[in-house]
PDB file of C-alpha atoms in Angstrom:
ATOM      1  CA  MET A   1       9.621 -19.044   0.750  1.00  0.00           C
ATOM      2  CA  GLU A   2       8.422 -20.947  -2.314  1.00  0.00           C
ATOM      3  CA  PRO A   3       9.157 -19.329  -5.700  1.00  0.00           C
ATOM      4  CA  ARG A   4       5.462 -19.314  -6.559  1.00  0.00           C
ATOM      5  CA  LEU A   5       4.695 -17.271  -3.430  1.00  0.00           C
ATOM      6  CA  LEU A   6       7.404 -14.787  -4.305  1.00  0.00           C
ATOM      7  CA  ALA A   7       6.023 -14.573  -7.829  1.00  0.00           C
ATOM      8  CA  LEU A   8       2.519 -13.860  -6.581  1.00  0.00           C
ATOM      9  CA  LEU A   9       3.808 -11.246  -4.149  1.00  0.00           C
ATOM     10  CA  ALA A  10       5.656  -9.602  -7.012  1.00  0.00           C
ATOM     11  CA  LEU A  11       2.345  -9.202  -8.822  1.00  0.00           C
ATOM     12  CA  ALA A  12       1.274  -6.893  -6.027  1.00  0.00           C
ATOM     13  CA  SER A  13       2.422  -3.298  -6.257  1.00  0.00           C
ATOM     14  CA  VAL A  14       6.170  -3.747  -5.905  1.00  0.00           C
ATOM     15  CA  ALA A  15       8.324  -0.823  -4.795  1.00  0.00           C
ATOM     16  CA  PHE A  16      12.003  -0.555  -4.029  1.00  0.00           C
ATOM     17  CA  ALA A  17      13.696   2.405  -2.370  1.00  0.00           C
ATOM     18  CA  VAL A  18      17.346   3.228  -1.992  1.00  0.00           C
ATOM     19  CA  PRO A  19      17.637   4.654   1.536  1.00  0.00           C
ATOM     20  CA  ILE A  20      19.974   7.407   2.654  1.00  0.00           C
ATOM     21  CA  LYS A  21      21.461   7.062   6.163  1.00  0.00           C
ATOM     22  CA  VAL A  22      20.601   9.984   8.429  1.00  0.00           C
ATOM     23  CA  PRO A  23      22.452   9.398  11.738  1.00  0.00           C
ATOM     24  CA  GLN A  24      21.175  10.407  15.162  1.00  0.00           C
ATOM     25  CA  THR A  25      18.098  12.329  14.087  1.00  0.00           C
ATOM     26  CA  ASN A  26      14.808  12.285  15.961  1.00  0.00           C
ATOM     27  CA  ASP A  27      12.384  13.223  13.203  1.00  0.00           C
ATOM     28  CA  CYS A  28      11.308  11.303  10.122  1.00  0.00           C
ATOM     29  CA  ALA A  29       9.331  14.276   8.777  1.00  0.00           C
ATOM     30  CA  THR A  30      11.234  17.090   7.069  1.00  0.00           C
ATOM     31  CA  GLN A  31       8.180  19.333   7.339  1.00  0.00           C
ATOM     32  CA  CYS A  32       4.812  19.244   9.093  1.00  0.00           C
ATOM     33  CA  LYS A  33       1.620  20.308   7.357  1.00  0.00           C
ATOM     34  CA  ALA A  34      -1.161  21.584   9.611  1.00  0.00           C
ATOM     35  CA  SER A  35      -3.977  19.041   9.906  1.00  0.00           C
ATOM     36  CA  THR A  36      -7.341  20.084   8.485  1.00  0.00           C
ATOM     37  CA  LYS A  37      -9.130  16.756   7.941  1.00  0.00           C
ATOM     38  CA  MET A  38      -7.389  14.171  10.148  1.00  0.00           C
ATOM     39  CA  ASN A  39      -6.822  14.223  13.901  1.00  0.00           C
ATOM     40  CA  TYR A  40      -4.745  11.383  15.326  1.00  0.00           C
ATOM     41  CA  ASN A  41      -3.926  11.694  19.030  1.00  0.00           C
ATOM     42  CA  LYS A  42      -0.301  11.554  20.159  1.00  0.00           C
ATOM     43  CA  GLY A  43       0.364   8.636  22.497  1.00  0.00           C
ATOM     44  CA  THR A  44      -2.420   6.547  20.937  1.00  0.00           C
ATOM     45  CA  THR A  45      -2.045   3.437  18.787  1.00  0.00           C
ATOM     46  CA  TYR A  46      -4.791   2.860  16.204  1.00  0.00           C
ATOM     47  CA  VAL A  47      -5.282  -0.827  15.378  1.00  0.00           C
ATOM     48  CA  TYR A  48      -6.506  -1.930  11.943  1.00  0.00           C
ATOM     49  CA  ASP A  49      -7.356  -5.301  10.408  1.00  0.00           C
ATOM     50  CA  TYR A  50      -5.538  -5.614   7.093  1.00  0.00           C
ATOM     51  CA  ARG A  51      -6.236  -8.185   4.397  1.00  0.00           C
ATOM     52  CA  VAL A  52      -5.136  -8.553   0.809  1.00  0.00           C
ATOM     53  CA  ASP A  53      -6.299 -11.261  -1.604  1.00  0.00           C
ATOM     54  CA  TYR A  54      -4.539 -12.059  -4.886  1.00  0.00           C
ATOM     55  CA  SER A  55      -6.043 -14.279  -7.557  1.00  0.00           C
ATOM     56  CA  THR A  56      -4.412 -15.071 -10.913  1.00  0.00           C
ATOM     57  CA  SER A  57      -6.221 -17.006 -13.618  1.00  0.00           C
ATOM     58  CA  MET A  58      -6.422 -17.607 -17.354  1.00  0.00           C
ATOM     59  CA  SER A  59      -9.859 -16.108 -17.959  1.00  0.00           C
ATOM     60  CA  GLY A  60     -11.843 -17.791 -20.706  1.00  0.00           C
ATOM     61  CA  ALA A  61      -9.617 -20.880 -20.685  1.00  0.00           C
ATOM     62  CA  SER A  62      -9.964 -22.367 -17.203  1.00  0.00           C
ATOM     63  CA  GLU A  63     -11.872 -21.835 -13.998  1.00  0.00           C
ATOM     64  CA  ASP A  64      -8.758 -22.629 -11.950  1.00  0.00           C
ATOM     65  CA  SER A  65      -6.858 -19.817 -10.273  1.00  0.00           C
ATOM     66  CA  ALA A  66      -3.801 -19.378  -8.061  1.00  0.00           C
ATOM     67  CA  LYS A  67      -4.714 -17.545  -4.864  1.00  0.00           C
ATOM     68  CA  LEU A  68      -2.744 -15.893  -2.117  1.00  0.00           C
ATOM     69  CA  THR A  69      -4.157 -14.244   1.022  1.00  0.00           C
ATOM     70  CA  LEU A  70      -2.333 -12.134   3.585  1.00  0.00           C
ATOM     71  CA  THR A  71      -3.914 -11.051   6.882  1.00  0.00           C
ATOM     72  CA  THR A  72      -2.338  -9.056   9.692  1.00  0.00           C
ATOM     73  CA  LYS A  73      -3.003  -6.546  12.461  1.00  0.00           C
ATOM     74  CA  ALA A  74      -1.607  -3.132  11.527  1.00  0.00           C
ATOM     75  CA  GLU A  75      -0.841  -0.943  14.533  1.00  0.00           C
ATOM     76  CA  LEU A  76      -0.292   2.762  13.833  1.00  0.00           C
ATOM     77  CA  GLU A  77       1.372   4.487  16.772  1.00  0.00           C
ATOM     78  CA  VAL A  78       1.172   8.297  16.825  1.00  0.00           C
ATOM     79  CA  LEU A  79       4.576   9.672  17.878  1.00  0.00           C
ATOM     80  CA  GLY A  80       3.841  13.336  17.180  1.00  0.00           C
ATOM     81  CA  PRO A  81       1.889  15.728  14.931  1.00  0.00           C
ATOM     82  CA  CYS A  82       3.524  14.361  11.744  1.00  0.00           C
ATOM     83  CA  GLU A  83       5.261  11.216  13.009  1.00  0.00           C
ATOM     84  CA  MET A  84       3.863   7.682  13.129  1.00  0.00           C
ATOM     85  CA  ALA A  85       5.168   4.135  13.362  1.00  0.00           C
ATOM     86  CA  LEU A  86       3.662   1.051  11.698  1.00  0.00           C
ATOM     87  CA  SER A  87       3.981  -2.337  13.425  1.00  0.00           C
ATOM     88  CA  LEU A  88       2.457  -5.645  12.326  1.00  0.00           C
ATOM     89  CA  ARG A  89       1.351  -8.658  14.395  1.00  0.00           C
ATOM     90  CA  ASP A  90      -0.719 -11.851  14.086  1.00  0.00           C
ATOM     91  CA  THR A  91       0.365 -12.172  10.457  1.00  0.00           C
ATOM     92  CA  ARG A  92      -0.919 -15.117   8.394  1.00  0.00           C
ATOM     93  CA  LEU A  93      -0.205 -16.179   4.823  1.00  0.00           C
ATOM     94  CA  PHE A  94      -2.360 -18.629   2.871  1.00  0.00           C
ATOM     95  CA  HIS A  95      -2.283 -20.007  -0.660  1.00  0.00           C
ATOM     96  CA  SER A  96      -4.605 -22.153  -2.732  1.00  0.00           C
ATOM     97  CA  ASP A  97      -4.499 -25.923  -2.479  1.00  0.00           C
ATOM     98  CA  ALA A  98      -5.298 -28.613  -5.038  1.00  0.00           C
ATOM     99  CA  MET A  99      -8.995 -28.550  -4.095  1.00  0.00           C
ATOM    100  CA  GLY A 100      -9.357 -24.813  -4.648  1.00  0.00           C
ATOM    101  CA  GLY A 101      -9.388 -23.924  -0.959  1.00  0.00           C
ATOM    102  CA  LEU A 102      -6.776 -22.096   1.109  1.00  0.00           C
ATOM    103  CA  LYS A 103      -4.093 -23.545   3.368  1.00  0.00           C
ATOM    104  CA  ALA A 104      -1.231 -22.107   5.405  1.00  0.00           C
ATOM    105  CA  ALA A 105       1.627 -21.280   3.081  1.00  0.00           C
ATOM    106  CA  ASP A 106       4.960 -23.042   3.302  1.00  0.00           C
ATOM    107  CA  GLY A 107       7.418 -20.630   4.864  1.00  0.00           C
ATOM    108  CA  GLU A 108       4.675 -18.749   6.695  1.00  0.00           C
ATOM    109  CA  ASP A 109       6.748 -18.528   9.893  1.00  0.00           C
ATOM    110  CA  ASN A 110       9.677 -16.854   8.114  1.00  0.00           C
ATOM    111  CA  PHE A 111       7.242 -14.553   6.348  1.00  0.00           C
ATOM    112  CA  ARG A 112       5.686 -13.543   9.672  1.00  0.00           C
ATOM    113  CA  ARG A 113       9.040 -12.965  11.334  1.00  0.00           C
ATOM    114  CA  GLY A 114      10.195 -10.753   8.479  1.00  0.00           C
ATOM    115  CA  LEU A 115       7.117  -8.531   8.637  1.00  0.00           C
ATOM    116  CA  GLU A 116       6.919  -8.300  12.423  1.00  0.00           C
ATOM    117  CA  ALA A 117      10.629  -7.851  13.180  1.00  0.00           C
ATOM    118  CA  SER A 118      10.658  -4.053  13.370  1.00  0.00           C
ATOM    119  CA  ALA A 119       8.445  -0.984  13.231  1.00  0.00           C
ATOM    120  CA  LEU A 120       8.460   1.290  10.194  1.00  0.00           C
ATOM    121  CA  ARG A 121       8.390   4.978  11.061  1.00  0.00           C
ATOM    122  CA  PHE A 122       6.908   7.405   8.559  1.00  0.00           C
ATOM    123  CA  SER A 123       5.997  11.055   8.193  1.00  0.00           C
ATOM    124  CA  TYR A 124       2.269  11.727   7.916  1.00  0.00           C
ATOM    125  CA  GLY A 125       1.002  15.224   7.220  1.00  0.00           C
ATOM    126  CA  ASP A 126      -2.796  15.615   7.026  1.00  0.00           C
ATOM    127  CA  GLY A 127      -3.260  12.330   5.186  1.00  0.00           C
ATOM    128  CA  ALA A 128      -0.109  12.332   3.034  1.00  0.00           C
ATOM    129  CA  VAL A 129       2.887  10.029   3.492  1.00  0.00           C
ATOM    130  CA  GLU A 130       6.140  11.730   2.445  1.00  0.00           C
ATOM    131  CA  HIS A 131       8.998   9.744   3.986  1.00  0.00           C
ATOM    132  CA  ILE A 132       9.446   6.285   5.431  1.00  0.00           C
ATOM    133  CA  CYS A 133      12.202   5.612   7.964  1.00  0.00           C
ATOM    134  CA  THR A 134      13.588   2.314   9.196  1.00  0.00           C
ATOM    135  CA  ALA A 135      16.405   1.472  11.583  1.00  0.00           C
ATOM    136  CA  THR A 136      17.402  -1.579   9.536  1.00  0.00           C
ATOM    137  CA  ARG A 137      17.740  -2.465   5.871  1.00  0.00           C
ATOM    138  CA  GLU A 138      14.519  -4.378   5.431  1.00  0.00           C
ATOM    139  CA  GLU A 139      14.058  -6.925   2.670  1.00  0.00           C
ATOM    140  CA  PRO A 140      12.331  -5.456  -0.421  1.00  0.00           C
ATOM    141  CA  TRP A 141       9.307  -7.746  -0.036  1.00  0.00           C
ATOM    142  CA  VAL A 142       8.884  -6.633   3.597  1.00  0.00           C
ATOM    143  CA  MET A 143       8.969  -2.999   2.528  1.00  0.00           C
ATOM    144  CA  ASN A 144       6.482  -3.752  -0.277  1.00  0.00           C
ATOM    145  CA  VAL A 145       3.872  -5.095   2.129  1.00  0.00           C
ATOM    146  CA  LYS A 146       4.284  -2.187   4.540  1.00  0.00           C
ATOM    147  CA  LYS A 147       4.143   0.361   1.718  1.00  0.00           C
ATOM    148  CA  GLY A 148       0.927  -1.263   0.522  1.00  0.00           C
ATOM    149  CA  ILE A 149      -0.630  -0.708   3.944  1.00  0.00           C
ATOM    150  CA  LEU A 150       0.518   2.921   4.045  1.00  0.00           C
ATOM    151  CA  SER A 151      -0.902   3.452   0.548  1.00  0.00           C
ATOM    152  CA  ALA A 152      -4.321   2.342   1.814  1.00  0.00           C
ATOM    153  CA  PHE A 153      -3.891   4.737   4.752  1.00  0.00           C
ATOM    154  CA  GLN A 154      -3.097   7.750   2.554  1.00  0.00           C
ATOM    155  CA  ASN A 155      -5.511  10.503   1.426  1.00  0.00           C
ATOM    156  CA  ASN A 156      -4.245  13.605  -0.407  1.00  0.00           C
ATOM    157  CA  MET A 157      -7.476  15.612  -0.666  1.00  0.00           C
ATOM    158  CA  ASP A 158      -7.526  19.197   0.570  1.00  0.00           C
ATOM    159  CA  ASP A 159     -11.219  18.897   1.477  1.00  0.00           C
ATOM    160  CA  LEU A 160     -13.051  15.575   1.861  1.00  0.00           C
ATOM    161  CA  ARG A 161     -16.235  17.074   0.416  1.00  0.00           C
ATOM    162  CA  THR A 162     -14.690  18.543  -2.737  1.00  0.00           C
ATOM    163  CA  ASP A 163     -13.679  16.491  -5.785  1.00  0.00           C
ATOM    164  CA  GLN A 164     -10.024  16.922  -6.647  1.00  0.00           C
ATOM    165  CA  ASN A 165      -7.408  15.743  -9.149  1.00  0.00           C
ATOM    166  CA  VAL A 166      -3.896  15.311  -7.742  1.00  0.00           C
ATOM    167  CA  THR A 167      -0.582  13.693  -8.539  1.00  0.00           C
ATOM    168  CA  GLU A 168      -0.090  11.151  -5.767  1.00  0.00           C
ATOM    169  CA  THR A 169       2.922   9.070  -4.784  1.00  0.00           C
ATOM    170  CA  ASP A 170       2.467   5.671  -3.154  1.00  0.00           C
ATOM    171  CA  VAL A 171       3.491   2.052  -3.663  1.00  0.00           C
ATOM    172  CA  THR A 172       2.076   2.156  -7.213  1.00  0.00           C
ATOM    173  CA  GLY A 173       4.360   5.017  -8.258  1.00  0.00           C
ATOM    174  CA  THR A 174       3.689   8.688  -8.899  1.00  0.00           C
ATOM    175  CA  CYS A 175       0.303   8.738 -10.621  1.00  0.00           C
ATOM    176  CA  LYS A 176      -2.479  11.051 -11.689  1.00  0.00           C
ATOM    177  CA  THR A 177      -5.253  10.362  -9.191  1.00  0.00           C
ATOM    178  CA  GLU A 178      -8.883  11.438  -9.137  1.00  0.00           C
ATOM    179  CA  TYR A 179     -10.641  11.866  -5.779  1.00  0.00           C
ATOM    180  CA  LYS A 180     -14.433  12.021  -5.681  1.00  0.00           C
ATOM    181  CA  ALA A 181     -16.665  12.678  -2.673  1.00  0.00           C
ATOM    182  CA  ILE A 182     -19.362  10.014  -3.033  1.00  0.00           C
ATOM    183  CA  ASP A 183     -21.171  10.171   0.317  1.00  0.00           C
ATOM    184  CA  ARG A 184     -21.489  12.934   2.906  1.00  0.00           C
ATOM    185  CA  GLY A 185     -22.640  11.215   6.068  1.00  0.00           C
ATOM    186  CA  TYR A 186     -23.409  12.887   9.372  1.00  0.00           C
ATOM    187  CA  TYR A 187     -20.398  11.365  11.123  1.00  0.00           C
ATOM    188  CA  ALA A 188     -18.199  10.227   8.231  1.00  0.00           C
ATOM    189  CA  ASP A 189     -17.360  10.997   4.623  1.00  0.00           C
ATOM    190  CA  THR A 190     -16.811   8.428   1.882  1.00  0.00           C
ATOM    191  CA  VAL A 191     -14.444   9.219  -0.972  1.00  0.00           C
ATOM    192  CA  ARG A 192     -13.320   7.253  -4.012  1.00  0.00           C
ATOM    193  CA  LYS A 193      -9.874   7.532  -5.520  1.00  0.00           C
ATOM    194  CA  THR A 194      -9.096   6.241  -8.991  1.00  0.00           C
ATOM    195  CA  LYS A 195      -5.579   6.030 -10.373  1.00  0.00           C
ATOM    196  CA  ASP A 196      -4.639   6.515 -14.012  1.00  0.00           C
ATOM    197  CA  VAL A 197      -2.073   3.722 -13.904  1.00  0.00           C
ATOM    198  CA  LEU A 198      -0.730   4.401 -17.411  1.00  0.00           C
ATOM    199  CA  SER A 199       0.297   7.857 -16.184  1.00  0.00           C
ATOM    200  CA  CYS A 200       2.373   6.444 -13.308  1.00  0.00           C
ATOM    201  CA  MET A 201       6.056   7.323 -13.162  1.00  0.00           C
ATOM    202  CA  ASP A 202       8.742   5.680 -10.996  1.00  0.00           C
ATOM    203  CA  ARG A 203       7.174   2.327 -11.815  1.00  0.00           C
ATOM    204  CA  ASN A 204      10.009   0.701 -13.735  1.00  0.00           C
ATOM    205  CA  ASP A 205      10.763  -1.767 -10.942  1.00  0.00           C
ATOM    206  CA  TYR A 206       7.268  -3.235 -11.159  1.00  0.00           C
ATOM    207  CA  LYS A 207       8.005  -6.926 -11.513  1.00  0.00           C
ATOM    208  CA  THR A 208       6.817  -8.681 -14.653  1.00  0.00           C
ATOM    209  CA  ILE A 209       8.516 -11.164 -16.974  1.00  0.00           C
ATOM    210  CA  LEU A 210       9.516  -8.193 -19.133  1.00  0.00           C
ATOM    211  CA  GLN A 211      12.717  -6.222 -18.608  1.00  0.00           C
ATOM    212  CA  MET A 212      11.826  -2.550 -18.083  1.00  0.00           C
ATOM    213  CA  VAL A 213      13.941   0.533 -18.742  1.00  0.00           C
ATOM    214  CA  PRO A 214      13.352   4.002 -17.269  1.00  0.00           C
ATOM    215  CA  TYR A 215      11.008   6.217 -19.267  1.00  0.00           C
ATOM    216  CA  THR A 216      10.761   9.869 -18.269  1.00  0.00           C
ATOM    217  CA  GLU A 217       9.500  11.669 -21.364  1.00  0.00           C
ATOM    218  CA  SER A 218       6.892  14.391 -20.909  1.00  0.00           C
ATOM    219  CA  SER A 219       3.864  12.342 -21.865  1.00  0.00           C
ATOM    220  CA  ASP A 220       0.547  11.229 -20.418  1.00  0.00           C
ATOM    221  CA  LEU A 221       1.630   7.656 -21.175  1.00  0.00           C
ATOM    222  CA  GLN A 222       4.218   6.563 -18.593  1.00  0.00           C
ATOM    223  CA  GLY A 223       3.156   3.027 -17.738  1.00  0.00           C
ATOM    224  CA  ASN A 224       3.500  -0.301 -19.512  1.00  0.00           C
ATOM    225  CA  PRO A 225       0.762  -0.519 -22.203  1.00  0.00           C
ATOM    226  CA  LEU A 226       1.197  -4.310 -22.376  1.00  0.00           C
ATOM    227  CA  MET A 227      -0.455  -4.523 -18.954  1.00  0.00           C
ATOM    228  CA  LYS A 228      -3.976  -3.148 -18.651  1.00  0.00           C
ATOM    229  CA  THR A 229      -4.435  -2.119 -15.027  1.00  0.00           C
ATOM    230  CA  THR A 230      -7.274  -0.523 -13.100  1.00  0.00           C
ATOM    231  CA  HIS A 231      -6.971   0.713  -9.514  1.00  0.00           C
ATOM    232  CA  GLU A 232      -9.832   2.095  -7.402  1.00  0.00           C
ATOM    233  CA  CYS A 233     -10.225   2.614  -3.643  1.00  0.00           C
ATOM    234  CA  ASP A 234     -13.129   3.669  -1.422  1.00  0.00           C
ATOM    235  CA  GLN A 235     -12.212   5.328   1.877  1.00  0.00           C
ATOM    236  CA  VAL A 236     -14.476   6.088   4.835  1.00  0.00           C
ATOM    237  CA  ILE A 237     -13.098   8.830   7.087  1.00  0.00           C
ATOM    238  CA  GLU A 238     -14.569   9.812  10.447  1.00  0.00           C
ATOM    239  CA  ARG A 239     -15.102  13.533  10.167  1.00  0.00           C
ATOM    240  CA  GLY A 240     -12.243  15.487  11.711  1.00  0.00           C
ATOM    241  CA  SER A 241     -10.774  12.323  13.163  1.00  0.00           C
ATOM    242  CA  TYR A 242      -9.362   9.124  11.624  1.00  0.00           C
ATOM    243  CA  LEU A 243      -9.593   6.676   8.739  1.00  0.00           C
ATOM    244  CA  LYS A 244     -12.307   4.087   9.395  1.00  0.00           C
ATOM    245  CA  SER A 245     -11.755   1.882   6.363  1.00  0.00           C
ATOM    246  CA  THR A 246     -10.221   1.550   2.920  1.00  0.00           C
ATOM    247  CA  LYS A 247     -11.240  -0.994   0.302  1.00  0.00           C
ATOM    248  CA  CYS A 248      -9.212  -1.183  -2.912  1.00  0.00           C
ATOM    249  CA  LYS A 249      -9.723  -3.249  -6.047  1.00  0.00           C
ATOM    250  CA  GLU A 250      -7.044  -3.682  -8.674  1.00  0.00           C
ATOM    251  CA  THR A 251      -7.116  -5.643 -11.926  1.00  0.00           C
ATOM    252  CA  HIS A 252      -4.175  -6.537 -14.180  1.00  0.00           C
ATOM    253  CA  VAL A 253      -4.763  -8.012 -17.651  1.00  0.00           C
ATOM    254  CA  TYR A 254      -1.728  -9.024 -19.690  1.00  0.00           C
ATOM    255  CA  ARG A 255      -2.708  -7.751 -23.152  1.00  0.00           C
ATOM    256  CA  PRO A 256      -0.639 -10.093 -25.404  1.00  0.00           C
ATOM    257  CA  PHE A 257      -2.499 -13.080 -23.933  1.00  0.00           C
ATOM    258  CA  SER A 258      -5.907 -11.412 -23.738  1.00  0.00           C
ATOM    259  CA  ASN A 259      -8.961 -11.199 -25.940  1.00  0.00           C
ATOM    260  CA  GLY A 260     -11.201  -8.486 -24.565  1.00  0.00           C
ATOM    261  CA  GLN A 261     -11.424  -9.330 -20.866  1.00  0.00           C
ATOM    262  CA  ASP A 262     -10.106 -12.876 -21.377  1.00  0.00           C
ATOM    263  CA  GLY A 263      -6.457 -13.772 -20.820  1.00  0.00           C
ATOM    264  CA  VAL A 264      -4.005 -13.830 -17.928  1.00  0.00           C
ATOM    265  CA  THR A 265      -5.717 -11.745 -15.264  1.00  0.00           C
ATOM    266  CA  THR A 266      -4.754 -10.906 -11.700  1.00  0.00           C
ATOM    267  CA  PHE A 267      -7.317  -9.507  -9.267  1.00  0.00           C
ATOM    268  CA  VAL A 268      -6.167  -7.833  -6.064  1.00  0.00           C
ATOM    269  CA  GLU A 269      -8.549  -6.840  -3.256  1.00  0.00           C
ATOM    270  CA  GLN A 270      -7.165  -4.938  -0.284  1.00  0.00           C
ATOM    271  CA  THR A 271      -9.024  -3.918   2.886  1.00  0.00           C
ATOM    272  CA  LEU A 272      -7.886  -1.880   5.879  1.00  0.00           C
ATOM    273  CA  THR A 273     -10.522  -1.643   8.627  1.00  0.00           C
ATOM    274  CA  TYR A 274     -10.308   0.193  11.948  1.00  0.00           C
ATOM    275  CA  SER A 275     -10.662  -2.163  14.915  1.00  0.00           C
ATOM    276  CA  THR A 276      -9.755  -0.386  18.164  1.00  0.00           C
ATOM    277  CA  TYR A 277      -7.248   1.899  19.837  1.00  0.00           C
ATOM    278  CA  LYS A 278      -4.952   1.659  22.855  1.00  0.00           C
ATOM    279  CA  GLN A 279      -2.473   3.772  24.760  1.00  0.00           C
ATOM    280  CA  SER A 280       0.940   3.549  23.158  1.00  0.00           C
ATOM    281  CA  GLY A 281       4.204   2.235  24.431  1.00  0.00           C
ATOM    282  CA  TYR A 282       7.223   4.059  23.119  1.00  0.00           C
ATOM    283  CA  THR A 283       8.909   3.442  19.769  1.00  0.00           C
ATOM    284  CA  ARG A 284      12.578   4.271  20.252  1.00  0.00           C
ATOM    285  CA  LYS A 285      13.873   7.164  18.221  1.00  0.00           C
ATOM    286  CA  GLY A 286      17.437   7.363  16.982  1.00  0.00           C
ATOM    287  CA  SER A 287      19.380   6.804  13.788  1.00  0.00           C
ATOM    288  CA  PHE A 288      17.407   5.430  10.854  1.00  0.00           C
ATOM    289  CA  TRP A 289      17.322   5.130   7.103  1.00  0.00           C
ATOM    290  CA  ARG A 290      15.114   7.708   5.401  1.00  0.00           C
ATOM    291  CA  CYS A 291      13.733   7.392   1.888  1.00  0.00           C
ATOM    292  CA  LEU A 292      10.990   9.016  -0.133  1.00  0.00           C
ATOM    293  CA  PHE A 293       7.692   7.151  -0.395  1.00  0.00           C
ATOM    294  CA  VAL A 294       8.329   6.344  -4.062  1.00  0.00           C
ATOM    295  CA  ASN A 295       9.763   3.617  -6.271  1.00  0.00           C
ATOM    296  CA  LYS A 296      13.490   4.002  -6.876  1.00  0.00           C
ATOM    297  CA  LYS A 297      16.296   1.817  -8.206  1.00  0.00           C
TER     298      LYS A 297
END
């Protein structure tokens, strides 16, 4: 894959995990929380359209931008009350050309093969992802993409109609997160979650040109103040059933090169939209690597 594609992918929420081998076990989940807001049927695969667009530019200096777009079908197979498996298919990768449009990226075939090679099992208790489990040591960039999809799939509210502040762990790190109920429809609820990115812990492996060191002091400031980041998602959830859609917007402004909103800026837009469902095949259980859904060295 071209270095520039790897660099753009690294601007997305990068997470590494050191897995621990757990031989010959059948369950990814270590516990199973009773479902109160979600109801996914065992033996069913829920199919979602997933898309993420990255755009990096020097705001205020040029109208040119470097763009990267990833599209794929995300299939979520329900293995049990708190067990699911994520598989990807029909993956495409595009980047900007000299005319400002998009073209198929060099190395797209290798990229597709890496993402679609194996399913990623994970524990899912009433909207929360606790563990991810894989039978092979996947490349970090493969895990990053899959963790990004699971982050869009996650909702940690106790009640979809009640605002709530939580500490949530996903591909971004462990962050203070505000959930707000913004629309109470007859069939579905819409909620908005906003992350306080400067509060995020376990984020030291976020890839920038700066060398990071672990910082674990008891402080509201845990993130890198040189990077101004906003992260907001809207989720639509079919009442008592399944996630219909997630749309996230993220902005990164590198402060040393910025003047107000001008400077080196990366915009990320992520969408996960329910498409259809089908009866499942069977994802083989057996030995796997288990790790927490969190950034680790």
